[in-house]
Amino acid sequence: MPKLLIGFMGSGKTSIARLLDPDFIDMDQLLEERLDMSISQYFAQYGEAAFRREESQLLAQLLEQDRLVSTGGGVVMSKENRKLLAQADQVIYLAADFDVIYERLSQDKDHQRPLFVDKTADEFRDLFHQRLPLYEEVASQTIQVSGKSPQEIVKEIK
Ligand code: S3P
């Protein structure tokens, strides 16, 4: 059975996955390898809808495997994906406060998210609030991560 980490961009999915199992699969990284370009480049060239199709295809494949997966923050946007996720045994939602996320993403110059850089702060906050119920809908476990160390979060998951 696969185990999936979900949550908004900047909630720490990749860092926590690395601590839980160094052999984890990072969806964004795998997509970048498959698409042979960065996610930002792909968004700019083909648009978000094309990215979502690639993401959904990959999600369906990963759900067939027995691995820990760090998902992209937008994986819950599609109803089809949510249906698939809801059937998975372990879907762990890392829930972070908006201010923590905003600060983290502003600092993260190495990994620029197109949906962050292309939106105003208000638009980005709207996206955050729009997505919260979607993560909650599919989560089998919710961990509040703000103010906790990675080790504390890992302990809560295990
Ligand atoms: C996205 C989140 C990103 C990446 C892409 C779109 C989103 O992943 O998949 O930029 O829509 O929330 P992270 O959650 O790993 O930042």
Short mmCIF file of C-alpha atoms and ligand atoms in Angstrom, two decimals:
data_model
loop_
_atom_site.label_atom_id
_atom_site.label_comp_id
_atom_site.label_asym_id
_atom_site.label_seq_id
_atom_site.Cartn_x
_atom_site.Cartn_y
_atom_site.Cartn_z
CA MET A 1 0.00 0.00 0.00
CA PRO A 2 1.39 3.44 -0.82
CA LYS A 3 1.68 6.14 1.82
CA LEU A 4 1.19 9.72 0.61
CA LEU A 5 2.05 13.10 2.06
CA ILE A 6 -0.26 15.90 0.95
CA GLY A 7 -0.47 19.58 1.80
CA PHE A 8 -0.07 23.07 0.43
CA MET A 9 3.21 24.04 -1.23
CA GLY A 10 5.79 24.88 1.41
CA SER A 11 4.18 22.73 4.10
CA GLY A 12 7.31 20.54 4.30
CA LYS A 13 6.16 17.41 2.45
CA THR A 14 9.51 16.70 0.80
CA SER A 15 11.62 17.34 3.91
CA ILE A 16 9.38 15.17 6.07
CA ALA A 17 9.23 12.40 3.45
CA ARG A 18 13.04 12.35 3.33
CA LEU A 19 13.18 11.81 7.10
CA LEU A 20 10.46 9.14 7.06
CA ASP A 21 12.01 7.12 4.25
CA PRO A 22 15.07 8.18 2.25
CA ASP A 23 13.77 5.98 -0.56
CA PHE A 24 10.62 8.12 -1.00
CA ILE A 25 9.29 9.30 -4.36
CA ASP A 26 8.99 13.04 -4.94
CA MET A 27 6.25 13.63 -7.52
CA ASP A 28 7.52 17.02 -8.63
CA GLN A 29 11.04 15.74 -9.11
CA LEU A 30 9.83 12.72 -11.05
CA LEU A 31 7.65 14.95 -13.22
CA GLU A 32 10.57 17.26 -13.95
CA GLU A 33 12.63 14.26 -15.02
CA ARG A 34 9.83 12.94 -17.24
CA LEU A 35 9.01 16.30 -18.77
CA ASP A 36 12.69 17.07 -19.11
CA MET A 37 12.27 20.61 -17.82
CA SER A 38 11.50 22.43 -14.59
CA ILE A 39 7.88 22.75 -13.48
CA SER A 40 8.13 26.53 -13.93
CA GLN A 41 9.29 26.07 -17.52
CA TYR A 42 6.52 23.56 -18.16
CA PHE A 43 3.85 25.92 -16.79
CA ALA A 44 5.21 28.75 -18.95
CA GLN A 45 5.35 26.64 -22.10
CA TYR A 46 2.27 24.41 -21.84
CA GLY A 47 0.12 25.90 -19.08
CA GLU A 48 -1.30 24.59 -15.82
CA ALA A 49 -3.97 22.33 -17.38
CA ALA A 50 -1.32 20.32 -19.25
CA PHE A 51 0.71 20.02 -16.05
CA ARG A 52 -2.35 18.74 -14.16
CA ARG A 53 -2.89 16.02 -16.77
CA GLU A 54 0.71 14.82 -16.37
CA GLU A 55 0.36 14.99 -12.59
CA SER A 56 -2.87 12.93 -12.59
CA GLN A 57 -1.33 10.26 -14.80
CA LEU A 58 1.65 9.96 -12.50
CA LEU A 59 -0.53 9.85 -9.37
CA ALA A 60 -2.52 6.92 -10.76
CA GLN A 61 0.72 5.06 -11.44
CA LEU A 62 2.19 5.78 -8.02
CA LEU A 63 -0.91 4.56 -6.26
CA GLU A 64 -0.19 1.12 -7.71
CA GLN A 65 3.16 1.03 -5.91
CA ASP A 66 4.13 0.34 -2.37
CA ARG A 67 6.17 3.49 -1.73
CA LEU A 68 6.12 6.70 0.27
CA VAL A 69 5.15 9.59 -2.04
CA SER A 70 5.55 13.31 -1.51
CA THR A 71 2.84 14.84 -3.72
CA GLY A 72 2.66 18.26 -5.36
CA GLY A 73 0.47 20.74 -3.48
CA GLY A 74 -2.08 20.97 -6.29
CA VAL A 75 -2.76 17.26 -6.57
CA VAL A 76 -6.08 17.67 -4.74
CA MET A 77 -7.47 20.13 -7.30
CA SER A 78 -8.95 17.45 -9.52
CA LYS A 79 -12.00 15.50 -8.45
CA GLU A 80 -10.61 12.40 -10.15
CA ASN A 81 -7.40 12.66 -8.12
CA ARG A 82 -9.36 13.16 -4.91
CA LYS A 83 -11.34 10.01 -5.62
CA LEU A 84 -8.10 8.08 -6.08
CA LEU A 85 -6.56 9.57 -2.95
CA ALA A 86 -9.63 8.86 -0.85
CA GLN A 87 -9.22 5.17 -1.65
CA ALA A 88 -5.58 5.09 -0.53
CA ASP A 89 -4.93 3.71 2.90
CA GLN A 90 -2.59 6.33 4.30
CA VAL A 91 -2.89 9.94 3.18
CA ILE A 92 -1.12 12.20 5.63
CA TYR A 93 -1.98 15.88 5.45
CA LEU A 94 0.68 18.29 6.68
CA ALA A 95 -1.38 21.33 7.67
CA ALA A 96 0.58 24.59 8.02
CA ASP A 97 -0.51 28.16 8.80
CA PHE A 98 -0.70 30.55 5.87
CA ASP A 99 1.89 32.96 7.31
CA VAL A 100 4.43 30.17 7.81
CA ILE A 101 3.93 29.02 4.24
CA TYR A 102 4.12 32.51 2.80
CA GLU A 103 7.35 33.25 4.63
CA ARG A 104 8.91 29.92 3.58
CA LEU A 105 8.04 30.31 -0.07
CA SER A 106 9.33 33.88 -0.12
CA GLN A 107 12.68 32.59 1.16
CA ASP A 108 12.86 29.57 -1.15
CA LYS A 109 14.65 31.05 -4.14
CA ASP A 110 15.93 27.64 -5.36
CA HIS A 111 12.48 26.19 -5.91
CA GLN A 112 10.22 28.89 -7.32
CA ARG A 113 6.58 27.80 -7.62
CA PRO A 114 4.82 29.36 -10.62
CA LEU A 115 1.54 29.67 -8.70
CA PHE A 116 3.35 31.59 -5.98
CA VAL A 117 5.38 33.98 -8.12
CA ASP A 118 2.51 34.74 -10.53
CA LYS A 119 -0.06 35.65 -7.88
CA THR A 120 -0.60 38.61 -5.58
CA ALA A 121 -0.56 37.89 -1.85
CA ASP A 122 -4.38 38.11 -1.77
CA GLU A 123 -4.80 35.73 -4.69
CA PHE A 124 -2.37 33.33 -3.07
CA ARG A 125 -4.27 33.47 0.22
CA ASP A 126 -7.51 32.73 -1.65
CA LEU A 127 -5.92 29.67 -3.26
CA PHE A 128 -4.77 28.49 0.17
CA HIS A 129 -8.28 28.78 1.64
CA GLN A 130 -9.87 27.22 -1.41
CA ARG A 131 -7.67 24.15 -1.07
CA LEU A 132 -7.86 23.50 2.69
CA PRO A 133 -11.18 21.60 2.54
CA LEU A 134 -9.85 19.51 -0.35
CA TYR A 135 -6.87 18.28 1.68
CA GLU A 136 -9.17 17.57 4.61
CA GLU A 137 -11.56 15.66 2.37
CA VAL A 138 -8.97 13.05 1.37
CA ALA A 139 -6.72 12.93 4.44
CA SER A 140 -6.65 9.86 6.65
CA GLN A 141 -4.43 11.69 9.18
CA THR A 142 -3.89 15.44 9.70
CA ILE A 143 -0.76 16.76 11.35
CA GLN A 144 -0.55 20.42 12.37
CA VAL A 145 3.03 21.29 11.50
CA SER A 146 3.39 24.99 12.33
CA GLY A 147 5.79 25.58 15.22
CA LYS A 148 6.93 21.94 15.31
CA SER A 149 10.37 20.58 14.50
CA PRO A 150 10.71 18.04 11.67
CA GLN A 151 11.54 15.39 14.30
CA GLU A 152 8.35 16.12 16.23
CA ILE A 153 6.31 15.86 13.03
CA VAL A 154 7.93 12.55 12.08
CA LYS A 155 7.22 11.17 15.55
CA GLU A 156 3.55 12.08 15.22
CA ILE A 157 3.31 10.32 11.86
CA LYS A 158 4.99 7.07 12.91
C1 S3P B 1 1.90 23.21 -7.01
C2 S3P B 1 2.80 22.79 -6.07
C3 S3P B 1 4.19 22.42 -6.42
C4 S3P B 1 4.28 21.96 -7.86
C5 S3P B 1 3.67 22.97 -8.77
C6 S3P B 1 2.21 23.24 -8.47
C7 S3P B 1 0.55 23.61 -6.55
O1 S3P B 1 4.63 21.39 -5.55
O2 S3P B 1 3.65 20.71 -8.05
O3 S3P B 1 4.42 24.14 -8.67
O4 S3P B 1 -0.34 23.78 -7.39
O5 S3P B 1 0.36 23.73 -5.32
P1 S3P B 1 5.01 21.60 -3.98
O6 S3P B 1 3.76 21.41 -3.20
O7 S3P B 1 5.99 20.51 -3.73
O8 S3P B 1 5.57 22.96 -3.85
#
